[in-house]
Amino acid sequence: MTTFPGEANTSATTNQALQHPHMEVSSSNAPAIMARDLVRVFGQKMAVNHLNLTVQRGEFYGFLGPNGAGKSTTIKMMVGLLRPTSGSVWVGGVDVWKDPIRAHSLMGVLPEVLNIYERLSGREFLVFAGHMYGIPAGDIRRRAEDLLQVLTLIDDADKLIVDYSVGMRKKIALAAALIHRPEVIFLDEPFEGIDPISSRVIRDILRELTQRGTTVFFSSHIMEVVERLCTRVGIINQGTLVAEGTLQELRERASGEEKDATLEDLFLTIVGARSEHQNLSWLE
Amino acid sequence: MLVIHPDKIRWLFWLRWKLFLRGFTREKSRIISTIFMVVFGFPLFAGIALVTYIAYRFLPAPANAEILFLVLTVVYLLWMALPLLEFTVNEGLDVSKLLLFPLTRSELMVSLLFSTLLDIPMLGLILVFIAVVAGWASSLPVALLTLVAVLIFYMQVVGISQLVLAALMSTLQSRRFRDLSIILIALFSMSCYLIQQLLLRGIGTGDFVTNIERARFSLYLQWTPPGMTASAIQQASLGNWGASFAWLGVSLVTAVLVLYLWARVLERSLSTPEVGGAVRVRQRKASRAAAVEAAAVATATRPRVAGGGILEHSGFTQVFIIAIKEWKYFWRDPQLKAMLLSSLYIVIIFLVGPFLNPGDSFNSLGFLSFSAPLAVFFSVFTLSYNTLGMERQSLTTLFLFPVKPLRILLGKNLAVAVIGIVELLILSLASAALSHGWPLVLPVLAMGLAGIGVVIGCGNVSSVFLPQRMRQMQRGFQATGSSSGNAGCIRGLMSFLMLGVSLVVLSPVIVALFFPLYFHIRWVWVFSIPAALLYGIVFHQLVTWLVAPRMLARAPEILEITTRE
């Protein structure tokens, strides 16, 4: 049983959970991800500014924002790699910073910068990861082979990861993040550097996993993918969560936009980006 | 056709100059290594220049000419090899980055030729060349001819290094070559002591001048490019101007030939698609439905916690798997392999040292038996004092796994302990065989084991509280400077401090071994050695047990230090 802290600074984006600040939530009923008053300061810069966010189980949550908005910083704090200046994060009802080992057993992480063991082969890395998650040896072998097969890495499974292409690295890192069947998967720019075929395979796997109750939290710059996959979207700008909701909800909130505005249009409106054309007359 | 736009050359030189300067402003380590090079490298080259100048001037002919042949040949070979080893750290030599721009072959070549003037080792080379000109300037004509010969030789040296570089471009970009070069440089750096000892012995025996004259290197070297330059200078000093000009002409033709070949190879590399380092990816035609089905199967089994036997429950499997990973890394990662080799080198030096200096009482064979634990102490310290930093970027992945920190430390400790024990066994048995000190084998082994426990325990403390950043994959001579750590002088001092602390903590073990020996009461070993062994084991277990929770608590701070690039 985990008790959540007192009511945080509410904003337009605060959600249901915030309205019941002292509720006790069991791990099984707790939201998949819950961040409360999350702050991270780097020197004079507030990279993440009192961020409150709740993702329910089985959701496919897209986390968007321009470069330097604080996406990766937020994800790092959520997965226990970067200590927040203040605030708390729960994954599956477990406080990431109080019980990191238990929290890590519930999550799979695909970081933006892949820091995997390059001097192991793909197969060795998956077996290693399986053991680290405490999966029985027989299951590790089977799951590793299945994942290698699905992610079309089986032919290169015995090649060292250092010799893999960017896309192959992403796929092997994703396989390692999935091998223990996590409850929550954090993906930071999972489709960057991935070819369309692999991208499709990964998308299908993720969609399938969410249908089976796994929660996916991912950041991406590719609006089409987010639009196609996500059940809910959060937009962060300058460290603050400026909008959150389903695509339809975002459309309704963004006044002045057409009803069929794309996520890209909404995103640009929300973050205040203007399409200013420079005077490049010399190109003519 | 020779098309060179001076403006482009100027901007290419500007680029090289900026890269040269930025190297200092962006990388503090480079400033330190440059200061180190100026403080130690400059006197070294100046010394070489002075010694060779004296040799040219004052050794009798033909010994002075033989020295010239040797010096120019060594310079030639060095300049062929050095750019290869520093390829990835010297952006100015990487032509592939200039391929996007409309530059002619000649422009690229000229810019590269001038760019080499901004390489720090070139300053040393200029000193050596000045010594050649000054040493052979017996008259104005000879001085002029020597100057011209040296300038042509400079073109040859730069040309051949660039030719080798261009010809091996794809190989240089391959991962295997990068790995190999790191290990080769480490081996070269380590073997300096042995080479120095062997060279001193070789030169020290007999009459040096007679030996040099008798060897007649020039007979063979005169047909090589550096030999041609040396022959031109030698013949000019003897007054054989015809032969001198002939050799000079051949030298010039060789230089032009090298430059031409360089141009051709460069041209080929410009027009050939880059394939180095590419990885063949085979796409299987698996249907989407099958893929999703397999993914579902892969993730269908829910249990997350091991349901296996006693070993799995006790966490030994995780400890063992981490140890196996460590061993694989020691073997496959060139940086770690270089560290492992340097630790083995310590052992070798302890073993070979007494034979290189047989007169030295400190290195007597009697000392050899007791040096085994000491050598293993340094060796194990090298591998264990920054065990988390040695993970480099991968530490992030390790910290994301739900593994108890105690198991991580024990796994890493097991890997290093096994290496230390193997070294200890080899060294103890070898030293006993060489010094006939078989009665000392068991005490030495026991002490060594206790020492390994203490050193690894101290290593766990320093790894968690004083982690150091170890830079990822550099090649060339700069790699040796960053192989163990790259976090500034303060951290270096802290490591040194940790070495001192380890020695202090180790002192009871040392006392338990040497006290009974010194006072001729060896029977005390019956008690002192098991006690020391127990001390080592208890110390390691206690320290590791205390440190492990701190590792978990400090994980973000450790990551911030060790994974920042």
PDB file of N, CA, C and O in Angstrom, chain A residues 208-269:
ATOM      1  N   GLU A 208      -0.171  -4.033 -29.463  1.00  0.00           N
ATOM      2  CA  GLU A 208      -0.603  -5.326 -28.928  1.00  0.00           C
ATOM      3  C   GLU A 208      -0.424  -5.372 -27.404  1.00  0.00           C
ATOM      4  O   GLU A 208      -1.283  -5.853 -26.673  1.00  0.00           O
ATOM      5  N   LEU A 209       0.700  -4.831 -26.962  1.00  0.00           N
ATOM      6  CA  LEU A 209       0.987  -4.846 -25.523  1.00  0.00           C
ATOM      7  C   LEU A 209      -0.012  -3.997 -24.753  1.00  0.00           C
ATOM      8  O   LEU A 209      -0.459  -4.397 -23.678  1.00  0.00           O
ATOM      9  N   THR A 210      -0.359  -2.847 -25.304  1.00  0.00           N
ATOM     10  CA  THR A 210      -1.331  -1.994 -24.596  1.00  0.00           C
ATOM     11  C   THR A 210      -2.702  -2.669 -24.541  1.00  0.00           C
ATOM     12  O   THR A 210      -3.423  -2.536 -23.567  1.00  0.00           O
ATOM     13  N   GLN A 211      -3.006  -3.417 -25.597  1.00  0.00           N
ATOM     14  CA  GLN A 211      -4.283  -4.150 -25.578  1.00  0.00           C
ATOM     15  C   GLN A 211      -4.302  -5.213 -24.485  1.00  0.00           C
ATOM     16  O   GLN A 211      -5.340  -5.612 -24.003  1.00  0.00           O
ATOM     17  N   ARG A 212      -3.118  -5.679 -24.121  1.00  0.00           N
ATOM     18  CA  ARG A 212      -3.016  -6.701 -23.073  1.00  0.00           C
ATOM     19  C   ARG A 212      -2.807  -6.075 -21.692  1.00  0.00           C
ATOM     20  O   ARG A 212      -2.456  -6.762 -20.756  1.00  0.00           O
ATOM     21  N   GLY A 213      -2.904  -4.773 -21.609  1.00  0.00           N
ATOM     22  CA  GLY A 213      -2.863  -4.122 -20.300  1.00  0.00           C
ATOM     23  C   GLY A 213      -1.564  -3.426 -19.968  1.00  0.00           C
ATOM     24  O   GLY A 213      -1.443  -2.806 -18.912  1.00  0.00           O
ATOM     25  N   THR A 214      -0.585  -3.514 -20.843  1.00  0.00           N
ATOM     26  CA  THR A 214       0.677  -2.825 -20.583  1.00  0.00           C
ATOM     27  C   THR A 214       0.509  -1.339 -20.883  1.00  0.00           C
ATOM     28  O   THR A 214      -0.207  -0.963 -21.817  1.00  0.00           O
ATOM     29  N   THR A 215       1.164  -0.533 -20.088  1.00  0.00           N
ATOM     30  CA  THR A 215       1.097   0.913 -20.303  1.00  0.00           C
ATOM     31  C   THR A 215       2.339   1.353 -21.071  1.00  0.00           C
ATOM     32  O   THR A 215       3.441   0.930 -20.749  1.00  0.00           O
ATOM     33  N   VAL A 216       2.118   2.175 -22.059  1.00  0.00           N
ATOM     34  CA  VAL A 216       3.255   2.688 -22.836  1.00  0.00           C
ATOM     35  C   VAL A 216       3.306   4.199 -22.671  1.00  0.00           C
ATOM     36  O   VAL A 216       2.310   4.891 -22.877  1.00  0.00           O
ATOM     37  N   PHE A 217       4.477   4.663 -22.280  1.00  0.00           N
ATOM     38  CA  PHE A 217       4.701   6.108 -22.145  1.00  0.00           C
ATOM     39  C   PHE A 217       5.839   6.449 -23.082  1.00  0.00           C
ATOM     40  O   PHE A 217       6.949   5.978 -22.897  1.00  0.00           O
ATOM     41  N   PHE A 218       5.531   7.208 -24.103  1.00  0.00           N
ATOM     42  CA  PHE A 218       6.641   7.461 -25.019  1.00  0.00           C
ATOM     43  C   PHE A 218       6.684   8.888 -25.547  1.00  0.00           C
ATOM     44  O   PHE A 218       5.675   9.569 -25.658  1.00  0.00           O
ATOM     45  N   SER A 219       7.898   9.307 -25.792  1.00  0.00           N
ATOM     46  CA  SER A 219       8.091  10.640 -26.356  1.00  0.00           C
ATOM     47  C   SER A 219       8.529  10.483 -27.797  1.00  0.00           C
ATOM     48  O   SER A 219       9.220   9.520 -28.135  1.00  0.00           O
ATOM     49  N   SER A 220       8.092  11.387 -28.607  1.00  0.00           N
ATOM     50  CA  SER A 220       8.462  11.311 -30.018  1.00  0.00           C
ATOM     51  C   SER A 220       8.292  12.670 -30.685  1.00  0.00           C
ATOM     52  O   SER A 220       7.511  13.500 -30.239  1.00  0.00           O
ATOM     53  N   HIS A 221       9.044  12.844 -31.737  1.00  0.00           N
ATOM     54  CA  HIS A 221       8.876  14.048 -32.551  1.00  0.00           C
ATOM     55  C   HIS A 221       8.000  13.761 -33.767  1.00  0.00           C
ATOM     56  O   HIS A 221       7.614  14.672 -34.484  1.00  0.00           O
ATOM     57  N   ILE A 222       7.747  12.466 -33.981  1.00  0.00           N
ATOM     58  CA  ILE A 222       7.008  12.092 -35.186  1.00  0.00           C
ATOM     59  C   ILE A 222       5.514  12.130 -34.877  1.00  0.00           C
ATOM     60  O   ILE A 222       4.946  11.219 -34.284  1.00  0.00           O
ATOM     61  N   MET A 223       4.888  13.225 -35.272  1.00  0.00           N
ATOM     62  CA  MET A 223       3.496  13.492 -34.891  1.00  0.00           C
ATOM     63  C   MET A 223       2.532  12.459 -35.459  1.00  0.00           C
ATOM     64  O   MET A 223       1.546  12.099 -34.815  1.00  0.00           O
ATOM     65  N   GLU A 224       2.833  11.987 -36.664  1.00  0.00           N
ATOM     66  CA  GLU A 224       1.924  11.012 -37.288  1.00  0.00           C
ATOM     67  C   GLU A 224       1.835   9.743 -36.444  1.00  0.00           C
ATOM     68  O   GLU A 224       0.754   9.174 -36.254  1.00  0.00           O
ATOM     69  N   VAL A 225       2.981   9.329 -35.933  1.00  0.00           N
ATOM     70  CA  VAL A 225       3.018   8.100 -35.131  1.00  0.00           C
ATOM     71  C   VAL A 225       2.249   8.307 -33.834  1.00  0.00           C
ATOM     72  O   VAL A 225       1.439   7.470 -33.431  1.00  0.00           O
ATOM     73  N   VAL A 226       2.485   9.449 -33.211  1.00  0.00           N
ATOM     74  CA  VAL A 226       1.801   9.753 -31.950  1.00  0.00           C
ATOM     75  C   VAL A 226       0.290   9.797 -32.190  1.00  0.00           C
ATOM     76  O   VAL A 226      -0.493   9.228 -31.437  1.00  0.00           O
ATOM     77  N   GLU A 227      -0.083  10.453 -33.254  1.00  0.00           N
ATOM     78  CA  GLU A 227      -1.499  10.617 -33.594  1.00  0.00           C
ATOM     79  C   GLU A 227      -2.166   9.258 -33.819  1.00  0.00           C
ATOM     80  O   GLU A 227      -3.296   9.022 -33.417  1.00  0.00           O
ATOM     81  N   ARG A 228      -1.415   8.358 -34.461  1.00  0.00           N
ATOM     82  CA  ARG A 228      -1.966   7.063 -34.818  1.00  0.00           C
ATOM     83  C   ARG A 228      -2.058   6.114 -33.618  1.00  0.00           C
ATOM     84  O   ARG A 228      -2.949   5.308 -33.524  1.00  0.00           O
ATOM     85  N   LEU A 229      -1.092   6.235 -32.705  1.00  0.00           N
ATOM     86  CA  LEU A 229      -0.980   5.234 -31.645  1.00  0.00           C
ATOM     87  C   LEU A 229      -1.586   5.655 -30.310  1.00  0.00           C
ATOM     88  O   LEU A 229      -2.152   4.827 -29.598  1.00  0.00           O
ATOM     89  N   CYS A 230      -1.432   6.917 -29.971  1.00  0.00           N
ATOM     90  CA  CYS A 230      -1.664   7.300 -28.578  1.00  0.00           C
ATOM     91  C   CYS A 230      -3.140   7.462 -28.240  1.00  0.00           C
ATOM     92  O   CYS A 230      -3.912   8.008 -29.016  1.00  0.00           O
ATOM     93  N   THR A 231      -3.458   6.989 -27.045  1.00  0.00           N
ATOM     94  CA  THR A 231      -4.813   7.199 -26.556  1.00  0.00           C
ATOM     95  C   THR A 231      -4.898   8.553 -25.863  1.00  0.00           C
ATOM     96  O   THR A 231      -5.963   9.153 -25.771  1.00  0.00           O
ATOM     97  N   ARG A 232      -3.783   9.012 -25.344  1.00  0.00           N
ATOM     98  CA  ARG A 232      -3.756  10.322 -24.699  1.00  0.00           C
ATOM     99  C   ARG A 232      -2.395  10.961 -24.944  1.00  0.00           C
ATOM    100  O   ARG A 232      -1.388  10.256 -25.115  1.00  0.00           O
ATOM    101  N   VAL A 233      -2.402  12.269 -24.931  1.00  0.00           N
ATOM    102  CA  VAL A 233      -1.178  12.997 -25.253  1.00  0.00           C
ATOM    103  C   VAL A 233      -0.938  14.088 -24.209  1.00  0.00           C
ATOM    104  O   VAL A 233      -1.882  14.733 -23.758  1.00  0.00           O
ATOM    105  N   GLY A 234       0.313  14.251 -23.817  1.00  0.00           N
ATOM    106  CA  GLY A 234       0.690  15.365 -22.953  1.00  0.00           C
ATOM    107  C   GLY A 234       1.727  16.206 -23.671  1.00  0.00           C
ATOM    108  O   GLY A 234       2.622  15.650 -24.317  1.00  0.00           O
ATOM    109  N   ILE A 235       1.565  17.505 -23.604  1.00  0.00           N
ATOM    110  CA  ILE A 235       2.529  18.386 -24.290  1.00  0.00           C
ATOM    111  C   ILE A 235       3.271  19.216 -23.251  1.00  0.00           C
ATOM    112  O   ILE A 235       2.652  19.897 -22.426  1.00  0.00           O
ATOM    113  N   ILE A 236       4.568  19.122 -23.297  1.00  0.00           N
ATOM    114  CA  ILE A 236       5.403  19.856 -22.348  1.00  0.00           C
ATOM    115  C   ILE A 236       6.163  20.946 -23.105  1.00  0.00           C
ATOM    116  O   ILE A 236       6.621  20.736 -24.228  1.00  0.00           O
ATOM    117  N   ASN A 237       6.210  22.110 -22.484  1.00  0.00           N
ATOM    118  CA  ASN A 237       6.957  23.218 -23.098  1.00  0.00           C
ATOM    119  C   ASN A 237       7.655  23.996 -21.991  1.00  0.00           C
ATOM    120  O   ASN A 237       7.028  24.363 -20.995  1.00  0.00           O
ATOM    121  N   GLN A 238       8.924  24.185 -22.149  1.00  0.00           N
ATOM    122  CA  GLN A 238       9.739  24.878 -21.146  1.00  0.00           C
ATOM    123  C   GLN A 238       9.530  24.301 -19.749  1.00  0.00           C
ATOM    124  O   GLN A 238       9.389  25.025 -18.761  1.00  0.00           O
ATOM    125  N   GLY A 239       9.469  22.990 -19.684  1.00  0.00           N
ATOM    126  CA  GLY A 239       9.396  22.301 -18.400  1.00  0.00           C
ATOM    127  C   GLY A 239       8.014  22.212 -17.799  1.00  0.00           C
ATOM    128  O   GLY A 239       7.838  21.608 -16.744  1.00  0.00           O
ATOM    129  N   THR A 240       7.024  22.782 -18.453  1.00  0.00           N
ATOM    130  CA  THR A 240       5.665  22.787 -17.898  1.00  0.00           C
ATOM    131  C   THR A 240       4.734  21.999 -18.807  1.00  0.00           C
ATOM    132  O   THR A 240       4.800  22.139 -20.026  1.00  0.00           O
ATOM    133  N   LEU A 241       3.887  21.196 -18.183  1.00  0.00           N
ATOM    134  CA  LEU A 241       2.910  20.453 -18.967  1.00  0.00           C
ATOM    135  C   LEU A 241       1.818  21.422 -19.383  1.00  0.00           C
ATOM    136  O   LEU A 241       1.005  21.848 -18.552  1.00  0.00           O
ATOM    137  N   VAL A 242       1.788  21.802 -20.630  1.00  0.00           N
ATOM    138  CA  VAL A 242       0.882  22.871 -21.067  1.00  0.00           C
ATOM    139  C   VAL A 242      -0.451  22.338 -21.588  1.00  0.00           C
ATOM    140  O   VAL A 242      -1.425  23.078 -21.677  1.00  0.00           O
ATOM    141  N   ALA A 243      -0.496  21.090 -21.948  1.00  0.00           N
ATOM    142  CA  ALA A 243      -1.767  20.529 -22.417  1.00  0.00           C
ATOM    143  C   ALA A 243      -1.740  19.021 -22.238  1.00  0.00           C
ATOM    144  O   ALA A 243      -0.677  18.404 -22.304  1.00  0.00           O
ATOM    145  N   GLU A 244      -2.921  18.469 -22.017  1.00  0.00           N
ATOM    146  CA  GLU A 244      -3.001  17.023 -21.844  1.00  0.00           C
ATOM    147  C   GLU A 244      -4.398  16.565 -22.180  1.00  0.00           C
ATOM    148  O   GLU A 244      -5.372  17.254 -21.863  1.00  0.00           O
ATOM    149  N   GLY A 245      -4.521  15.445 -22.805  1.00  0.00           N
ATOM    150  CA  GLY A 245      -5.833  14.900 -23.101  1.00  0.00           C
ATOM    151  C   GLY A 245      -5.811  14.040 -24.346  1.00  0.00           C
ATOM    152  O   GLY A 245      -4.746  13.816 -24.942  1.00  0.00           O
ATOM    153  N   THR A 246      -6.988  13.578 -24.738  1.00  0.00           N
ATOM    154  CA  THR A 246      -7.073  12.837 -25.997  1.00  0.00           C
ATOM    155  C   THR A 246      -6.941  13.840 -27.135  1.00  0.00           C
ATOM    156  O   THR A 246      -7.057  15.058 -26.917  1.00  0.00           O
ATOM    157  N   LEU A 247      -6.766  13.329 -28.306  1.00  0.00           N
ATOM    158  CA  LEU A 247      -6.607  14.217 -29.464  1.00  0.00           C
ATOM    159  C   LEU A 247      -7.851  15.100 -29.624  1.00  0.00           C
ATOM    160  O   LEU A 247      -7.758  16.300 -29.908  1.00  0.00           O
ATOM    161  N   GLN A 248      -9.000  14.467 -29.387  1.00  0.00           N
ATOM    162  CA  GLN A 248     -10.257  15.194 -29.517  1.00  0.00           C
ATOM    163  C   GLN A 248     -10.336  16.327 -28.478  1.00  0.00           C
ATOM    164  O   GLN A 248     -10.721  17.456 -28.809  1.00  0.00           O
ATOM    165  N   GLU A 249      -9.930  16.005 -27.266  1.00  0.00           N
ATOM    166  CA  GLU A 249      -9.953  17.013 -26.197  1.00  0.00           C
ATOM    167  C   GLU A 249      -9.015  18.173 -26.523  1.00  0.00           C
ATOM    168  O   GLU A 249      -9.336  19.343 -26.293  1.00  0.00           O
ATOM    169  N   LEU A 250      -7.878  17.833 -27.077  1.00  0.00           N
ATOM    170  CA  LEU A 250      -6.914  18.890 -27.432  1.00  0.00           C
ATOM    171  C   LEU A 250      -7.488  19.781 -28.528  1.00  0.00           C
ATOM    172  O   LEU A 250      -7.326  20.999 -28.507  1.00  0.00           O
ATOM    173  N   ARG A 251      -8.177  19.150 -29.462  1.00  0.00           N
ATOM    174  CA  ARG A 251      -8.789  19.924 -30.564  1.00  0.00           C
ATOM    175  C   ARG A 251      -9.827  20.899 -30.017  1.00  0.00           C
ATOM    176  O   ARG A 251      -9.909  22.043 -30.434  1.00  0.00           O
ATOM    177  N   GLU A 252     -10.591  20.383 -29.065  1.00  0.00           N
ATOM    178  CA  GLU A 252     -11.648  21.228 -28.492  1.00  0.00           C
ATOM    179  C   GLU A 252     -11.066  22.404 -27.720  1.00  0.00           C
ATOM    180  O   GLU A 252     -11.611  23.504 -27.722  1.00  0.00           O
ATOM    181  N   ARG A 253      -9.925  22.137 -27.044  1.00  0.00           N
ATOM    182  CA  ARG A 253      -9.315  23.201 -26.237  1.00  0.00           C
ATOM    183  C   ARG A 253      -8.637  24.257 -27.102  1.00  0.00           C
ATOM    184  O   ARG A 253      -8.625  25.434 -26.766  1.00  0.00           O
ATOM    185  N   ALA A 254      -8.068  23.784 -28.198  1.00  0.00           N
ATOM    186  CA  ALA A 254      -7.327  24.722 -29.045  1.00  0.00           C
ATOM    187  C   ALA A 254      -8.309  25.555 -29.857  1.00  0.00           C
ATOM    188  O   ALA A 254      -8.723  25.186 -30.946  1.00  0.00           O
ATOM    189  N   SER A 255      -8.717  26.679 -29.305  1.00  0.00           N
ATOM    190  CA  SER A 255      -9.722  27.514 -29.968  1.00  0.00           C
ATOM    191  C   SER A 255      -9.161  28.081 -31.268  1.00  0.00           C
ATOM    192  O   SER A 255      -7.986  28.373 -31.382  1.00  0.00           O
ATOM    193  N   GLY A 256     -10.002  28.233 -32.204  1.00  0.00           N
ATOM    194  CA  GLY A 256      -9.581  28.815 -33.469  1.00  0.00           C
ATOM    195  C   GLY A 256      -9.086  27.781 -34.466  1.00  0.00           C
ATOM    196  O   GLY A 256      -8.900  28.075 -35.631  1.00  0.00           O
ATOM    197  N   GLU A 257      -8.851  26.544 -33.981  1.00  0.00           N
ATOM    198  CA  GLU A 257      -8.373  25.513 -34.899  1.00  0.00           C
ATOM    199  C   GLU A 257      -9.551  24.822 -35.563  1.00  0.00           C
ATOM    200  O   GLU A 257     -10.657  24.755 -35.007  1.00  0.00           O
ATOM    201  N   GLU A 258      -9.320  24.287 -36.710  1.00  0.00           N
ATOM    202  CA  GLU A 258     -10.376  23.539 -37.382  1.00  0.00           C
ATOM    203  C   GLU A 258     -10.614  22.233 -36.640  1.00  0.00           C
ATOM    204  O   GLU A 258      -9.740  21.733 -35.938  1.00  0.00           O
ATOM    205  N   LYS A 259     -11.780  21.662 -36.832  1.00  0.00           N
ATOM    206  CA  LYS A 259     -12.123  20.432 -36.123  1.00  0.00           C
ATOM    207  C   LYS A 259     -11.235  19.267 -36.525  1.00  0.00           C
ATOM    208  O   LYS A 259     -11.007  18.349 -35.746  1.00  0.00           O
ATOM    209  N   ASP A 260     -10.793  19.302 -37.760  1.00  0.00           N
ATOM    210  CA  ASP A 260      -9.969  18.193 -38.220  1.00  0.00           C
ATOM    211  C   ASP A 260      -8.473  18.555 -38.214  1.00  0.00           C
ATOM    212  O   ASP A 260      -7.696  18.035 -38.991  1.00  0.00           O
ATOM    213  N   ALA A 261      -8.121  19.463 -37.327  1.00  0.00           N
ATOM    214  CA  ALA A 261      -6.700  19.856 -37.236  1.00  0.00           C
ATOM    215  C   ALA A 261      -5.853  18.648 -36.851  1.00  0.00           C
ATOM    216  O   ALA A 261      -6.270  17.813 -36.056  1.00  0.00           O
ATOM    217  N   THR A 262      -4.704  18.574 -37.446  1.00  0.00           N
ATOM    218  CA  THR A 262      -3.808  17.455 -37.129  1.00  0.00           C
ATOM    219  C   THR A 262      -3.114  17.717 -35.798  1.00  0.00           C
ATOM    220  O   THR A 262      -3.109  18.849 -35.292  1.00  0.00           O
ATOM    221  N   LEU A 263      -2.497  16.693 -35.270  1.00  0.00           N
ATOM    222  CA  LEU A 263      -1.774  16.845 -34.009  1.00  0.00           C
ATOM    223  C   LEU A 263      -0.639  17.859 -34.172  1.00  0.00           C
ATOM    224  O   LEU A 263      -0.331  18.629 -33.259  1.00  0.00           O
ATOM    225  N   GLU A 264      -0.050  17.844 -35.357  1.00  0.00           N
ATOM    226  CA  GLU A 264       1.048  18.787 -35.606  1.00  0.00           C
ATOM    227  C   GLU A 264       0.556  20.231 -35.502  1.00  0.00           C
ATOM    228  O   GLU A 264       1.199  21.080 -34.886  1.00  0.00           O
ATOM    229  N   ASP A 265      -0.626  20.492 -36.092  1.00  0.00           N
ATOM    230  CA  ASP A 265      -1.199  21.840 -36.005  1.00  0.00           C
ATOM    231  C   ASP A 265      -1.447  22.222 -34.555  1.00  0.00           C
ATOM    232  O   ASP A 265      -1.119  23.331 -34.115  1.00  0.00           O
ATOM    233  N   LEU A 266      -2.047  21.275 -33.827  1.00  0.00           N
ATOM    234  CA  LEU A 266      -2.359  21.535 -32.422  1.00  0.00           C
ATOM    235  C   LEU A 266      -1.090  21.781 -31.620  1.00  0.00           C
ATOM    236  O   LEU A 266      -1.029  22.702 -30.801  1.00  0.00           O
ATOM    237  N   PHE A 267      -0.125  20.939 -31.884  1.00  0.00           N
ATOM    238  CA  PHE A 267       1.137  21.038 -31.158  1.00  0.00           C
ATOM    239  C   PHE A 267       1.779  22.411 -31.375  1.00  0.00           C
ATOM    240  O   PHE A 267       2.189  23.095 -30.422  1.00  0.00           O
ATOM    241  N   LEU A 268       1.816  22.821 -32.647  1.00  0.00           N
ATOM    242  CA  LEU A 268       2.443  24.107 -32.968  1.00  0.00           C
ATOM    243  C   LEU A 268       1.675  25.267 -32.328  1.00  0.00           C
ATOM    244  O   LEU A 268       2.261  26.232 -31.859  1.00  0.00           O
ATOM    245  N   THR A 269       0.356  25.128 -32.293  1.00  0.00           N
ATOM    246  CA  THR A 269      -0.458  26.174 -31.666  1.00  0.00           C
ATOM    247  C   THR A 269      -0.202  26.237 -30.162  1.00  0.00           C
ATOM    248  O   THR A 269      -0.009  27.311 -29.585  1.00  0.00           O
TER     249      THR A 269
END
